[in-house]
C-alpha positions as MATLAB code, in Angstrom:
seq = 'MTRVSLFNSPLLLGFEQFERTLDRIGRTPSDGYPPYNIEQLGEDQLRITLAVAGFTDADLTVQIEDNQLVVRGKQADDKERLFLHRGIAARQFQRAFVLAEGIEVTGASLDNGLLNIDLRRPVPEAKVRTIAINRSAAKPNGKTAIDVSTDVEG';
ca = [
      -6.998  103.252  178.440;
      -5.527   99.737  178.666;
      -3.285   98.721  182.282;
       0.106   97.311  181.847;
       1.026   94.678  184.112;
       4.538   94.545  185.904;
       4.129   90.730  186.747;
       2.849   90.243  182.929;
       5.685   87.549  182.364;
       5.473   83.629  182.095;
       8.371   83.125  184.113;
       6.668   84.759  186.957;
       3.415   82.412  188.038;
       1.531   83.030  191.163;
       2.319   86.778  191.397;
      -1.143   87.787  190.873;
      -1.322   88.527  194.834;
       1.374   90.625  195.260;
      -0.204   92.678  191.832;
      -2.843   93.336  193.729;
      -1.651   94.517  197.061;
       0.562   96.790  194.523;
      -2.598   98.358  193.380;
      -4.442   98.193  196.636;
      -1.464  100.499  197.791;
      -1.544  102.687  194.781;
      -5.544  103.966  195.979;
      -4.537  104.400  199.461;
      -4.836  108.181  200.133;
      -2.061  109.685  201.951;
      -2.807  112.672  203.768;
       0.099  112.285  205.978;
      -2.330  112.096  209.115;
      -1.357  111.374  211.656;
       2.672  110.948  210.943;
       4.438  107.707  211.633;
       7.865  105.932  212.011;
       8.793  102.365  211.208;
      11.531  101.175  212.790;
      13.949   98.068  213.036;
      14.126   96.741  216.404;
      16.191   93.499  215.690;
      16.533   91.043  212.798;
      12.822   89.968  213.202;
      11.090   92.537  214.890;
       9.645   95.961  213.534;
       8.026   98.638  215.422;
       5.318  101.337  213.921;
       4.823  104.498  216.196;
       1.640  106.879  215.554;
       1.980  110.310  216.688;
      -1.759  110.423  217.996;
      -1.517  112.946  220.597;
      -5.131  113.574  222.403;
      -6.785  110.326  221.531;
      -7.132  107.882  224.754;
      -7.353  103.759  224.317;
     -10.918  104.024  223.743;
     -10.146  106.485  220.868;
      -7.854  103.989  218.749;
      -8.541  100.639  216.990;
      -5.738   98.618  215.627;
      -7.018   95.665  213.194;
      -5.675   93.708  211.142;
      -7.800   92.843  207.822;
      -6.912   90.938  204.302;
      -3.341   91.611  204.767;
      -3.803   95.216  206.311;
      -3.145   96.466  209.417;
      -5.653   99.298  209.858;
      -5.316  102.431  212.552;
      -8.445  104.297  212.949;
      -9.056  107.309  215.623;
     -11.880  108.313  216.392;
     -12.357  111.258  219.562;
     -16.125  111.984  220.492;
     -16.740  115.396  221.538;
     -16.913  116.581  224.502;
     -20.304  119.171  225.078;
     -19.235  120.021  228.459;
     -16.223  121.555  226.895;
     -16.535  125.495  226.053;
     -13.550  126.443  223.398;
     -12.845  129.743  222.925;
      -9.986  128.810  220.698;
      -9.812  125.284  219.414;
      -6.051  125.244  217.319;
      -6.171  121.345  217.924;
      -8.356  119.392  215.955;
     -10.105  116.328  216.769;
     -10.725  114.606  213.602;
     -10.897  111.037  212.963;
      -8.230  109.353  210.847;
      -7.293  105.947  209.403;
      -4.119  104.470  208.637;
      -3.421  101.105  206.912;
      -0.125   99.515  206.202;
      -0.117   96.437  204.297;
       1.302   93.728  205.744;
       4.225   90.821  203.647;
       2.786   87.235  204.534;
       3.940   86.037  207.656;
       4.141   89.296  209.562;
       2.862   89.003  212.780;
       1.701   91.948  215.561;
       2.914   91.037  218.547;
       0.907   94.031  220.187;
       0.285   97.748  220.534;
       0.779  100.167  223.744;
      -0.054  104.030  224.475;
       2.641  105.680  225.733;
       2.636  109.598  226.145;
       0.763  109.987  222.870;
       2.399  107.466  220.479;
       0.558  104.230  219.777;
       3.367  101.877  219.092;
       2.452   98.577  217.207;
       5.141   95.739  217.145;
       5.579   93.280  214.675;
       7.240   90.289  214.276;
       8.922   89.098  210.563;
       9.987   85.242  210.502;
      13.361   84.652  209.113;
      12.711   82.769  206.065;
      14.246   79.442  206.003;
      16.046   77.793  203.201;
      13.978   75.477  201.827;
      14.998   72.926  199.210;
      12.684   69.950  197.684;
      14.044   67.452  195.136;
      10.576   66.909  193.025;
      10.748   63.007  191.834;
      10.838   62.338  188.409;
       8.175   59.361  187.453;
       9.627   57.015  184.378;
       6.498   56.047  181.329;
       6.441   53.678  179.328;
       3.711   55.149  177.153;
       4.579   57.127  174.178;
       2.882   59.880  173.172;
       0.750   57.882  170.705;
      -0.432   55.673  173.310;
       2.016   52.400  172.574;
       5.201   51.357  174.332;
       9.023   51.384  173.285;
       8.328   47.557  172.624;
       4.958   48.252  170.498;
       7.238   50.425  168.028;
       9.492   48.372  168.020;
       7.284   45.662  166.949;
       5.698   47.961  164.398;
       8.859   48.886  162.187;
      10.266   45.230  161.800;
       6.382   43.777  160.937;
];
C-alpha cells in the first residue's frame, strides 16, 4: 500500500518533522484513561489536568521524551490489604502529549487526585530578514561579460 504524504509539495520544504509527528499521533493508543483537560490560562500559558485519583506523587512520573510529554502512573499492590470487593482499579497507565517546538513544561503538582502540568508557549516574534543578493560577473559558460563581447567582435 502506497502512503500518501500530506507534505508532498515542492513548496513545503523542511516539514518532515511535522509529518513524523502526525505519524506518531496516529499510532498513539487512545483508551481514554486517565481522562484529562487542556485549558488556556493566559496568552502563553496552558495547563493539562489529568484525573489520577488514588495515585500519589511517588506513583507518577512526568517526562519529556523527543518532544512528547509522557505521564506514567503505576500503583504498587499492597499485599497487606484484603479486599472483599475491588471496584477501583489500580491499573497502570501512560498518556503522551506531543509538544510543539518551543513549548516548555514549567511545573507539575498533584492536588485532590488531579495532576496539573503547567506549560508555557512562547509568543512568536515576527521575524523579517533580508537576504543579500551577490552580483557575479561570471556567466554560466565561465566567461565574463567583457570576454563575451570580445568574442562577438572578433
